[in-house]
Amino acid sequence: MSDSYDLIVIGGGPAGYVGAIRAAQLGLKTAIIEKESTLGGTCLNVGCIPSKALLQSSHHFEVASHEFAAHGIRVSGLKVDLKTMMGRKESVVNELTKGIEYLMKKNKIDRHVGAGEITDPGKVLVKTTKKGNKKQVLKTSTIMIATGSDVTPLAGVKIDEKQIVSSTGALSLSKVPKKLVVIGAGVIGLELGSVWHRLGAEVEVVEFLDHILPGMDSEISKQMQRILKKQGLGFKLSTKVTGATAAKGATSLTMETVKGGKKETMNADVVLVAIGRRPITDGLGLDHVGIKTDDHGFVSVDNDYQTNVEGIYAVGDVIGGAMLAHKAEDEAVVCVEIIAGETGHINYDAIPGIVYTHPEVAAVGKTEEQLKAAGVDYTVGTFPFSANARARCNADDDGFVKILTEAKIDRLLGCHIIGPEAGDLIQEVVVAMELSGSAEDVARICHGHPGLPEAVKEAALSAGGRAMHI
Ligand code: FAD
Ligand code: NAD
């Protein structure tokens, strides 16, 4: 393997490995350094992929337990075989991480196993053992930092990954807890809370804010809370967890109301800490080479993703913004194209965000609250899935589509969906927004019948005051 490159990528997650592939396509001699034994980062190993595998398995159990009967299908003796379910999840992860390994070889990208440390703008040290006593120095013209993020710790709550777990522990519990308390009603809390609730746990979600899903359109967050409550999840809002102690067999949590500081304790078998994620920059040598970070520790970059040190770039979770795999990948592609002398940009207003609960939640662009705050004159179009023929055939009709447009010119400004396959449905609006489309553009496109996308078309028609099926 060589020790001299055009580009060294530090971190093998979605930002790092996708950036490395694009760099190789553009003819850059590229190396990727990853400290873990497998590539794929948080997303493939302990994030997007294992969580979606468990969401799918637990959804099958939920549907077979509660919904088959209405379709005239009788089942008896249903049981969760957690070992098999976890085994399937692990196989999906293994196959996909091996796939990334293959893609590195196919694109002739050198893969170095170890922790990378920038010792100079043109040099990276690879510490190939956990203790860091085996080292190799690599030379390079440019560096792309893609070291990602890990769980934000909560003062007074020590994660042991058994009784007090982060998302990583919650993806590998060896039995279904009787009671799971989730700290944080964000994406991780609701997705993993849903998994364990479907498998039989009593789930209580404790949230600091007075609403769930921070940052989402408030109509969506209110409706989603109602839906999840109907499913059986408990919510304690406006409450701050102040500590947790794990003793044999039970964990005790202390909390207080945000207003008034009224104290309470709660017991659980397992506690999931899901209060956000923070950038990973430890041991990377940022101070040594003088790379600036912001107040929250995220690496600061300019519009070309370059740090304040020439030739050193950063992308993905480590630079902040939406912590999403597709945002990380797109940043890496644009960054590498700029390094290779091309141009590129990302429209941050057209990045979809999806919560893979059931029903799913999906959003793109501005929320109604953001438009109000910016004083924009906007129009709202909505359509409920209860009036969509396909959703009725599927007996899966909770939720609605909401489209926001600029009042005078009908330009699409945002779309928010709760509903079956919302994560796939939103993509039509993402494309339309990228092409500066209007609600009328979406409404005039022929949509197959009977199909869930017809609900998007009807919401677009509704923005023009002419929905047909309601
Ligand atoms: P990461 O994926 O975190 O990769 C960074 C890599 O860098 C890691 O492999 C790390 O080991 C390595 N590294 C760090 N420091 C060094 C060093 N010094 N030397 C060498 N290697 C180093 N996003 C979605 O879009 N959809 C989802 O459904 C989704 N689900 C999620 C579920 C969970 C439970 C979690 C935790 C996250 C989820 N995310 C999801 C978020 C997504 O995982 C991240 O946004 C994405 O992984 C960020 O990619 P990244 O490449 O920037 O960082
Ligand atoms: P989050 O920021 O989505 O939610 C964290 C929640 O915890 C917030 O609502 C916050 O108010 C609350 N909180 C903070 N401190 C608290 C306290 N002391 N007591 C009670 N509540 C408290 O973070 P997350 O759910 O941990 O997810 C982290 C990141 O991972 C997100 O940025 C998300 O984009 C990404 N992710 C994405 C997906 C997806 O795309 N489907 C899935 C999982 C994770």
Coordinates of C-alpha atoms and ligand atoms in Angstrom, one line a residue:
M1 CA 0.0 0.0 0.0
S2 CA 1.2 3.5 -0.8
D3 CA 2.0 6.2 1.8
S4 CA 1.4 9.2 -0.5
Y5 CA -2.0 10.4 -1.7
D6 CA -4.0 13.2 -3.4
L7 CA -6.7 12.8 -0.8
I8 CA -6.9 11.2 2.6
V9 CA -10.4 10.7 4.1
I10 CA -10.5 10.3 7.9
G11 CA -13.7 8.3 8.8
G12 CA -15.4 5.5 6.9
G13 CA -19.1 6.5 7.4
P14 CA -21.5 7.6 4.7
A15 CA -19.6 10.9 4.3
G16 CA -16.2 9.3 4.2
Y17 CA -16.8 6.2 2.0
V18 CA -19.0 8.0 -0.5
G19 CA -16.5 10.9 -0.7
A20 CA -13.7 8.4 -1.3
I21 CA -15.6 6.7 -4.1
R22 CA -16.3 10.1 -5.8
A23 CA -12.6 11.1 -5.4
A24 CA -11.5 7.9 -7.0
Q25 CA -14.0 8.4 -9.9
L26 CA -12.4 11.8 -10.4
G27 CA -8.9 10.3 -10.7
L28 CA -7.6 11.3 -7.2
K29 CA -5.3 8.8 -5.5
T30 CA -7.3 8.2 -2.4
A31 CA -7.0 6.6 1.0
I32 CA -9.6 6.1 3.7
I33 CA -8.7 5.7 7.4
E34 CA -11.3 4.1 9.7
K35 CA -10.7 3.2 13.4
E36 CA -13.3 0.5 13.6
S37 CA -12.9 -2.9 12.0
T38 CA -15.8 -2.3 9.6
L39 CA -16.6 0.5 7.2
G40 CA -20.0 2.2 7.1
G41 CA -19.7 4.4 10.2
T42 CA -22.6 5.0 12.6
C43 CA -25.2 4.6 9.8
L44 CA -24.4 1.1 8.7
N45 CA -23.1 -0.4 12.0
V46 CA -25.1 1.2 14.8
G47 CA -27.6 3.6 13.2
C48 CA -29.8 3.8 10.1
I49 CA -29.5 0.2 9.0
P50 CA -29.8 -1.9 12.2
S51 CA -32.6 0.4 13.5
K52 CA -34.5 0.0 10.2
A53 CA -34.0 -3.8 10.2
L54 CA -35.5 -4.0 13.8
L55 CA -38.3 -1.5 12.9
Q56 CA -39.3 -3.8 10.0
S57 CA -39.2 -7.0 12.1
S58 CA -41.1 -5.5 14.9
H59 CA -43.7 -4.0 12.5
H60 CA -44.3 -7.5 11.1
F61 CA -45.0 -8.7 14.6
E62 CA -47.3 -5.8 15.3
V63 CA -49.3 -6.3 12.1
A64 CA -49.6 -10.0 12.6
S65 CA -50.7 -9.5 16.2
H66 CA -53.2 -6.7 15.7
E67 CA -54.1 -6.3 12.1
F68 CA -54.4 -9.6 10.3
A69 CA -57.7 -10.4 11.9
A70 CA -59.5 -7.5 10.2
H71 CA -58.3 -9.0 6.8
G72 CA -59.8 -12.3 7.7
I73 CA -56.5 -14.0 8.5
R74 CA -56.5 -15.9 11.8
V75 CA -53.1 -16.5 13.5
S76 CA -52.4 -18.1 16.8
G77 CA -49.3 -18.8 18.9
L78 CA -47.4 -15.7 17.7
K79 CA -44.2 -15.3 19.6
V80 CA -41.1 -13.1 19.3
D81 CA -37.9 -15.0 18.8
L82 CA -35.5 -12.1 19.7
K83 CA -32.4 -14.1 19.0
T84 CA -33.4 -14.7 15.4
M85 CA -34.6 -11.1 15.0
M86 CA -31.3 -9.8 16.2
G87 CA -29.4 -12.3 14.0
R88 CA -31.2 -11.1 10.9
K89 CA -30.4 -7.5 11.8
E90 CA -26.7 -8.4 12.2
S91 CA -26.6 -10.2 8.8
V92 CA -28.1 -7.2 7.1
V93 CA -25.4 -5.0 8.7
N94 CA -22.6 -7.5 7.9
E95 CA -23.6 -7.9 4.2
L96 CA -23.8 -4.1 3.7
T97 CA -20.5 -3.3 5.5
K98 CA -18.8 -6.0 3.4
G99 CA -20.3 -4.3 0.3
I100 CA -18.5 -1.1 1.3
E101 CA -15.3 -3.0 1.6
Y102 CA -15.8 -4.3 -1.9
L103 CA -16.6 -0.8 -3.2
M104 CA -13.2 0.4 -1.8
K105 CA -11.4 -2.4 -3.6
K106 CA -13.3 -1.9 -6.8
N107 CA -12.4 1.9 -6.8
K108 CA -8.8 1.2 -5.8
I109 CA -9.1 3.1 -2.6
D110 CA -6.4 2.2 0.0
R111 CA -8.1 1.3 3.3
H112 CA -6.1 1.9 6.5
V113 CA -7.4 0.5 9.8
G114 CA -6.6 2.8 12.7
A115 CA -7.3 6.2 14.2
G116 CA -6.2 9.1 12.1
E117 CA -4.4 12.1 13.6
I118 CA -3.5 15.2 11.5
T119 CA 0.0 16.1 12.4
D120 CA 0.5 18.7 9.6
P121 CA -1.7 19.9 6.8
G122 CA 0.0 17.4 4.5
K123 CA 0.5 14.5 7.0
V124 CA -1.8 12.0 8.7
L125 CA -0.6 9.6 11.4
V126 CA -2.5 6.3 11.5
K127 CA -2.5 4.7 15.0
T128 CA -3.1 1.1 14.1
T129 CA -3.7 -0.3 17.6
K130 CA -6.1 0.8 20.4
K131 CA -3.2 1.9 22.5
G132 CA -1.8 3.9 19.5
N133 CA 1.7 2.5 19.9
K134 CA 1.9 1.2 16.3
K135 CA 2.0 4.1 13.8
Q136 CA 2.3 4.9 10.1
V137 CA 2.7 8.3 8.6
L138 CA 0.8 9.1 5.3
K139 CA 1.5 12.1 3.1
T140 CA -1.2 13.8 1.2
S141 CA -2.2 17.0 -0.8
T142 CA -5.6 17.3 0.8
I143 CA -7.5 15.8 3.8
M144 CA -11.2 15.4 4.3
I145 CA -12.4 15.0 7.9
A146 CA -15.5 12.8 8.1
T147 CA -15.3 11.6 11.7
G148 CA -19.0 11.8 12.4
S149 CA -20.8 11.9 15.8
D150 CA -21.6 10.0 18.9
V151 CA -24.2 10.1 21.6
T152 CA -24.4 13.3 23.7
P153 CA -23.9 12.3 27.4
L154 CA -26.4 13.4 30.0
A155 CA -25.0 14.7 33.3
G156 CA -25.9 12.3 36.2
V157 CA -26.8 9.4 33.8
K158 CA -23.9 7.0 33.2
I159 CA -24.4 4.8 30.1
D160 CA -23.5 1.1 30.8
E161 CA -25.1 -0.2 27.5
K162 CA -27.0 -2.8 29.6
Q163 CA -29.5 -1.0 31.9
I164 CA -28.8 2.5 30.8
V165 CA -28.2 2.4 27.1
S166 CA -27.5 4.7 24.1
S167 CA -29.0 3.8 20.8
T168 CA -26.2 1.3 20.3
G169 CA -27.2 -0.7 23.3
A170 CA -30.9 -0.3 22.5
L171 CA -30.2 -2.0 19.2
S172 CA -28.9 -5.2 20.9
L173 CA -30.9 -5.8 24.1
S174 CA -30.9 -9.5 24.9
K175 CA -34.5 -9.5 26.1
V176 CA -37.6 -7.3 25.8
P177 CA -37.6 -5.0 28.9
K178 CA -40.8 -4.9 30.9
K179 CA -40.5 -1.1 31.2
L180 CA -38.3 1.1 28.9
V181 CA -37.9 4.8 29.7
V182 CA -36.7 6.8 26.8
I183 CA -35.0 10.2 27.5
G184 CA -35.7 12.5 24.6
A185 CA -38.7 12.5 22.1
G186 CA -36.5 13.0 19.1
V187 CA -36.0 10.7 16.1
I188 CA -34.0 8.0 18.0
G189 CA -36.3 8.0 21.0
L190 CA -39.4 7.5 18.9
E191 CA -38.0 5.0 16.4
L192 CA -36.4 2.7 19.1
G193 CA -39.2 3.4 21.6
S194 CA -41.6 2.0 18.8
V195 CA -39.4 -1.1 18.2
W196 CA -39.5 -2.2 21.9
H197 CA -43.1 -1.1 22.4
R198 CA -44.2 -3.3 19.5
L199 CA -42.2 -6.2 20.9
G200 CA -44.1 -5.9 24.3
A201 CA -42.3 -3.3 26.5
E202 CA -44.2 -0.6 28.3
V203 CA -42.6 2.6 27.0
E204 CA -42.6 6.0 28.6
V205 CA -40.9 8.9 26.8
V206 CA -39.6 11.8 28.9
E207 CA -39.0 15.0 27.0
F208 CA -37.6 18.4 28.0
L209 CA -39.7 20.4 25.5
D210 CA -43.5 20.7 25.5
H211 CA -43.7 18.8 22.2
I212 CA -42.2 15.8 20.5
L213 CA -40.0 15.8 17.4
P214 CA -38.2 19.1 17.8
G215 CA -37.9 21.1 14.6
M216 CA -40.9 19.5 12.9
D217 CA -44.0 21.4 11.8
S218 CA -46.1 21.7 15.0
E219 CA -49.3 20.3 13.4
I220 CA -47.2 17.2 12.5
S221 CA -45.6 16.9 16.0
K222 CA -49.0 17.2 17.7
Q223 CA -50.8 14.7 15.5
M224 CA -47.9 12.2 15.7
Q225 CA -48.0 12.4 19.5
R226 CA -51.7 11.6 19.4
I227 CA -51.1 8.6 17.1
L228 CA -48.2 7.2 19.2
K229 CA -50.3 7.7 22.3
K230 CA -53.1 5.7 20.7
Q231 CA -50.6 3.0 19.9
G232 CA -49.7 2.8 23.7
L233 CA -46.6 4.9 24.1
G234 CA -46.6 7.2 27.2
F235 CA -45.3 10.8 27.1
K236 CA -44.1 13.0 29.9
L237 CA -43.4 16.4 28.3
S238 CA -41.8 19.6 29.8
T239 CA -39.8 17.3 32.1
K240 CA -36.0 17.2 32.5
V241 CA -34.2 14.1 33.5
T242 CA -31.7 15.0 36.2
G243 CA -30.1 11.6 37.0
A244 CA -30.3 7.8 36.8
T245 CA -28.9 5.0 39.0
A246 CA -28.7 1.4 37.9
A247 CA -29.0 -1.1 40.6
K248 CA -29.4 -4.9 40.3
G249 CA -32.6 -5.5 38.2
A250 CA -33.9 -1.9 38.1
T251 CA -32.9 1.6 37.3
S252 CA -34.2 4.6 39.1
L253 CA -34.6 8.0 37.4
T254 CA -34.9 11.4 38.9
M255 CA -36.6 14.2 36.9
E256 CA -38.2 17.6 37.4
T257 CA -40.7 19.7 35.6
V258 CA -39.1 22.4 33.5
K259 CA -41.4 25.0 35.0
G260 CA -41.6 25.0 38.8
G261 CA -38.9 22.2 39.2
K262 CA -41.4 19.7 40.7
K263 CA -39.4 16.5 41.4
E264 CA -40.4 13.0 40.5
T265 CA -38.7 9.5 40.4
M266 CA -39.5 6.7 38.0
N267 CA -38.3 3.1 37.8
A268 CA -37.5 1.2 34.6
D269 CA -35.8 -2.0 33.5
V270 CA -33.9 -0.2 30.8
V271 CA -33.3 3.5 30.2
L272 CA -32.5 4.8 26.7
V273 CA -30.6 8.1 26.5
A274 CA -31.4 9.8 23.2
I275 CA -30.9 13.5 23.7
G276 CA -28.9 14.2 20.6
R277 CA -25.4 13.6 19.2
R278 CA -22.1 15.5 19.4
P279 CA -19.2 15.7 17.0
I280 CA -16.2 13.3 17.3
T281 CA -12.9 15.2 17.1
D282 CA -10.9 13.7 20.0
G283 CA -7.3 12.8 19.1
L284 CA -7.7 14.2 15.6
G285 CA -5.0 16.9 16.1
L286 CA -7.3 19.9 15.4
D287 CA -5.7 22.1 18.0
H288 CA -2.2 21.1 16.8
V289 CA -2.9 22.3 13.3
G290 CA -5.1 25.2 14.4
I291 CA -8.5 24.0 12.9
K292 CA -11.3 26.1 14.3
T293 CA -14.5 24.6 15.8
D294 CA -17.7 26.3 16.8
D295 CA -19.1 26.7 20.4
H296 CA -20.6 23.1 20.2
G297 CA -17.3 21.5 19.0
F298 CA -18.4 21.1 15.3
V299 CA -15.7 21.7 12.8
S300 CA -16.2 25.1 11.1
V301 CA -16.1 25.2 7.3
D302 CA -16.7 27.7 4.5
N303 CA -19.1 27.3 1.6
D304 CA -16.6 24.9 -0.1
Y305 CA -16.4 22.7 3.1
Q306 CA -12.8 23.9 3.7
T307 CA -11.7 24.5 7.2
N308 CA -9.6 27.6 8.1
V309 CA -6.5 25.5 7.3
E310 CA -5.9 25.3 3.5
G311 CA -6.2 21.8 2.1
I312 CA -8.2 20.4 5.1
Y313 CA -11.9 20.0 4.5
A314 CA -14.7 18.6 6.7
V315 CA -18.2 17.1 5.9
G316 CA -21.0 15.2 7.5
D317 CA -22.1 15.0 11.1
V318 CA -18.8 16.5 12.3
I319 CA -19.7 19.9 10.8
G320 CA -23.2 20.0 12.3
G321 CA -26.5 20.8 10.6
A322 CA -29.0 18.0 10.0
M323 CA -27.4 14.8 11.2
L324 CA -28.5 12.6 8.3
A325 CA -26.7 10.1 6.3
H326 CA -27.9 11.5 2.9
K327 CA -26.9 15.0 3.9
A328 CA -23.4 13.7 4.9
E329 CA -23.1 11.8 1.6
D330 CA -24.1 14.8 -0.6
E331 CA -21.7 17.1 1.3
A332 CA -18.9 14.7 0.7
V333 CA -19.6 14.4 -3.1
V334 CA -19.7 18.2 -3.5
C335 CA -16.6 18.7 -1.3
V336 CA -14.6 16.2 -3.3
E337 CA -15.7 17.7 -6.6
I338 CA -14.6 21.1 -5.4
I339 CA -11.2 19.6 -4.4
A340 CA -10.9 18.1 -7.9
G341 CA -11.5 21.6 -9.4
E342 CA -15.2 21.3 -10.2
T343 CA -18.0 23.3 -8.7
G344 CA -21.1 22.2 -6.7
H345 CA -23.5 23.2 -4.0
I346 CA -26.3 21.7 -1.9
N347 CA -29.8 23.1 -1.5
Y348 CA -30.2 22.7 2.2
D349 CA -33.9 23.6 1.8
A350 CA -34.5 20.4 -0.2
I351 CA -33.1 17.8 2.2
P352 CA -35.7 15.4 3.4
G353 CA -35.9 14.2 7.0
I354 CA -37.7 11.0 7.8
V355 CA -38.8 9.3 11.0
Y356 CA -39.3 5.6 10.4
T357 CA -42.1 5.0 12.9
H358 CA -45.4 3.7 11.8
P359 CA -46.9 5.7 10.3
E360 CA -43.8 7.4 9.0
V361 CA -43.1 11.1 9.3
A362 CA -41.4 13.0 6.5
A363 CA -40.5 16.6 6.0
V364 CA -38.8 18.8 3.5
G365 CA -38.3 22.6 3.4
K366 CA -39.9 25.2 5.7
T367 CA -42.4 24.5 8.5
E368 CA -45.5 26.7 8.9
E369 CA -43.9 28.2 12.0
Q370 CA -40.7 29.2 10.1
L371 CA -42.8 30.8 7.3
K372 CA -44.8 32.8 9.9
A373 CA -41.7 33.9 11.7
A374 CA -40.1 35.1 8.4
G375 CA -43.3 37.0 7.5
V376 CA -43.9 35.0 4.3
D377 CA -47.3 35.1 2.7
Y378 CA -48.1 31.4 2.3
T379 CA -50.8 29.0 1.4
V380 CA -51.5 25.6 3.0
G381 CA -52.9 22.5 1.1
T382 CA -53.7 19.4 3.1
F383 CA -55.2 16.0 2.4
P384 CA -55.9 13.1 4.8
F385 CA -55.0 9.5 4.1
S386 CA -58.5 8.5 5.3
A387 CA -59.7 10.0 1.9
N388 CA -57.1 8.1 -0.1
A389 CA -58.4 4.9 -1.7
R390 CA -55.1 2.9 -1.5
A391 CA -54.6 3.8 2.2
R392 CA -58.2 2.6 2.8
C393 CA -57.6 -0.7 0.9
N394 CA -54.5 -1.2 3.0
A395 CA -56.4 -0.3 6.3
D396 CA -53.5 2.0 7.0
D397 CA -54.9 5.5 6.8
D398 CA -53.6 7.5 9.8
G399 CA -52.1 10.9 8.9
F400 CA -52.1 13.5 6.2
V401 CA -50.1 15.4 3.6
K402 CA -49.5 19.1 4.2
I403 CA -48.0 21.3 1.4
L404 CA -46.9 24.9 1.9
T405 CA -46.5 27.3 -1.0
E406 CA -45.6 30.9 -1.6
A407 CA -49.1 32.6 -1.9
K408 CA -48.6 34.8 -4.9
I409 CA -46.6 32.5 -7.2
D410 CA -47.5 29.0 -5.9
R411 CA -43.8 28.0 -5.4
L412 CA -43.3 25.0 -3.2
L413 CA -41.8 25.9 0.2
G414 CA -42.3 22.8 2.2
C415 CA -44.1 19.5 2.6
H416 CA -44.8 17.6 5.8
I417 CA -46.3 14.1 5.8
I418 CA -47.5 11.7 8.4
G419 CA -48.6 8.5 6.8
P420 CA -47.8 5.1 5.3
E421 CA -44.6 5.2 3.2
A422 CA -44.3 9.0 4.0
G423 CA -40.5 8.7 3.5
D424 CA -40.9 7.6 -0.1
L425 CA -43.8 9.9 -0.8
I426 CA -41.9 13.0 0.1
Q427 CA -39.3 12.4 -2.6
E428 CA -41.7 13.6 -5.3
V429 CA -41.9 17.0 -3.6
V430 CA -38.1 17.0 -3.0
V431 CA -37.7 16.7 -6.8
A432 CA -40.3 19.3 -7.5
M433 CA -38.6 21.7 -5.0
E434 CA -35.1 21.1 -6.5
L435 CA -36.6 22.1 -9.9
S436 CA -38.2 25.2 -8.4
G437 CA -41.6 23.7 -9.0
S438 CA -45.1 24.9 -7.9
A439 CA -47.9 23.0 -6.3
E440 CA -49.7 23.1 -9.6
D441 CA -46.8 21.3 -11.3
V442 CA -47.2 18.4 -8.8
A443 CA -51.0 18.6 -9.1
R444 CA -50.9 18.3 -13.0
I445 CA -48.6 15.3 -13.0
C446 CA -50.5 12.1 -13.7
H447 CA -50.4 9.8 -10.6
G448 CA -51.2 6.1 -10.8
H449 CA -54.5 5.0 -9.2
P450 CA -55.1 3.7 -6.6
G451 CA -51.8 4.9 -5.1
L452 CA -50.6 6.6 -1.9
P453 CA -48.9 9.3 -4.0
E454 CA -52.4 10.5 -5.0
A455 CA -52.6 12.0 -1.5
V456 CA -49.6 14.2 -2.4
K457 CA -51.3 15.3 -5.6
E458 CA -54.5 16.1 -3.7
A459 CA -52.6 18.2 -1.1
A460 CA -51.1 20.1 -4.0
L461 CA -54.6 20.6 -5.6
S462 CA -55.8 21.7 -2.1
A463 CA -53.1 24.4 -2.1
G464 CA -54.8 25.8 -5.2
G465 CA -58.3 25.4 -3.5
R466 CA -59.4 22.5 -5.7
A467 CA -58.9 19.2 -4.0
M468 CA -61.1 16.6 -5.7
H469 CA -61.7 13.7 -3.3
I470 CA -62.6 15.6 -0.1
Ligands
FAD1 P1 -20.4 8.5 10.9 O1 -21.4 7.6 10.2 O2 -20.5 8.7 12.4 O3 -19.0 8.0 10.5 C1 -17.8 8.5 11.1 C2 -16.7 7.4 11.1 O4 -15.5 8.0 11.5 C3 -17.0 6.4 12.2 O5 -17.0 5.1 11.6 C4 -15.9 6.5 13.2 O6 -15.4 5.3 13.7 C5 -14.8 7.1 12.3 N1 -13.8 7.9 13.1 C6 -14.0 8.9 14.0 N2 -12.8 9.4 14.4 C7 -11.8 8.8 13.7 C8 -10.4 8.9 13.6 N3 -9.8 9.8 14.3 N4 -9.8 8.1 12.7 C9 -10.4 7.2 11.9 N5 -11.8 7.0 12.0 C10 -12.5 7.8 12.8 N6 -29.6 9.1 9.3 C11 -30.4 9.0 8.3 O7 -30.3 9.7 7.3 N7 -31.4 8.0 8.2 C12 -31.6 7.2 9.3 O8 -32.5 6.3 9.2 C13 -30.8 7.3 10.4 N8 -31.0 6.5 11.5 C14 -30.1 6.6 12.6 C15 -30.3 5.7 13.6 C16 -29.5 5.8 14.8 C17 -29.7 4.9 15.9 C18 -28.4 6.8 14.8 C19 -27.5 6.8 15.9 C20 -28.2 7.6 13.7 C21 -29.1 7.5 12.6 N9 -28.9 8.4 11.5 C22 -29.8 8.3 10.4 C23 -27.9 9.4 11.4 C24 -26.7 8.9 10.6 O9 -26.2 7.7 11.1 C25 -25.6 9.9 10.5 O10 -26.1 11.2 10.1 C26 -24.5 9.5 9.6 O11 -23.9 8.2 9.9 C27 -23.4 10.5 9.5 O12 -22.4 10.1 8.6 P2 -20.8 10.5 8.9 O13 -20.1 9.8 7.8 O14 -20.7 12.0 8.9 O15 -20.4 10.0 10.3
NAD2 P1 -32.8 14.8 18.7 O1 -32.1 16.0 18.8 O2 -33.7 14.4 17.5 O3 -33.8 14.7 20.0 C1 -33.3 14.8 21.3 C2 -34.4 15.2 22.3 O4 -34.0 15.1 23.6 C3 -34.9 16.6 22.1 O5 -36.3 16.7 21.8 C4 -34.5 17.3 23.4 O6 -35.3 18.3 23.8 C5 -34.5 16.1 24.4 N1 -33.7 16.3 25.6 C6 -32.5 16.9 25.7 N2 -32.1 16.8 27.0 C7 -33.1 16.2 27.8 C8 -33.3 15.9 29.1 N3 -32.3 16.2 30.1 N4 -34.4 15.3 29.5 C9 -35.4 15.1 28.6 N5 -35.3 15.3 27.3 C10 -34.1 15.9 26.9 O7 -31.7 13.6 19.0 P2 -31.7 12.1 18.8 O8 -33.1 11.5 18.8 O9 -30.7 11.6 19.9 O10 -31.1 11.8 17.4 C11 -29.7 12.3 17.1 C12 -29.5 12.6 15.6 O11 -29.6 11.3 14.9 C13 -30.6 13.4 15.1 O12 -30.0 14.7 14.7 C14 -31.2 12.7 13.9 O13 -31.2 13.5 12.8 C15 -30.3 11.5 13.7 N6 -31.1 10.4 13.5 C16 -31.9 10.3 12.3 C17 -32.7 9.3 12.1 C18 -33.5 9.3 10.8 O14 -33.2 10.1 9.9 N7 -34.6 8.5 10.7 C19 -32.9 8.3 13.0 C20 -32.2 8.4 14.2 C21 -31.3 9.4 14.4

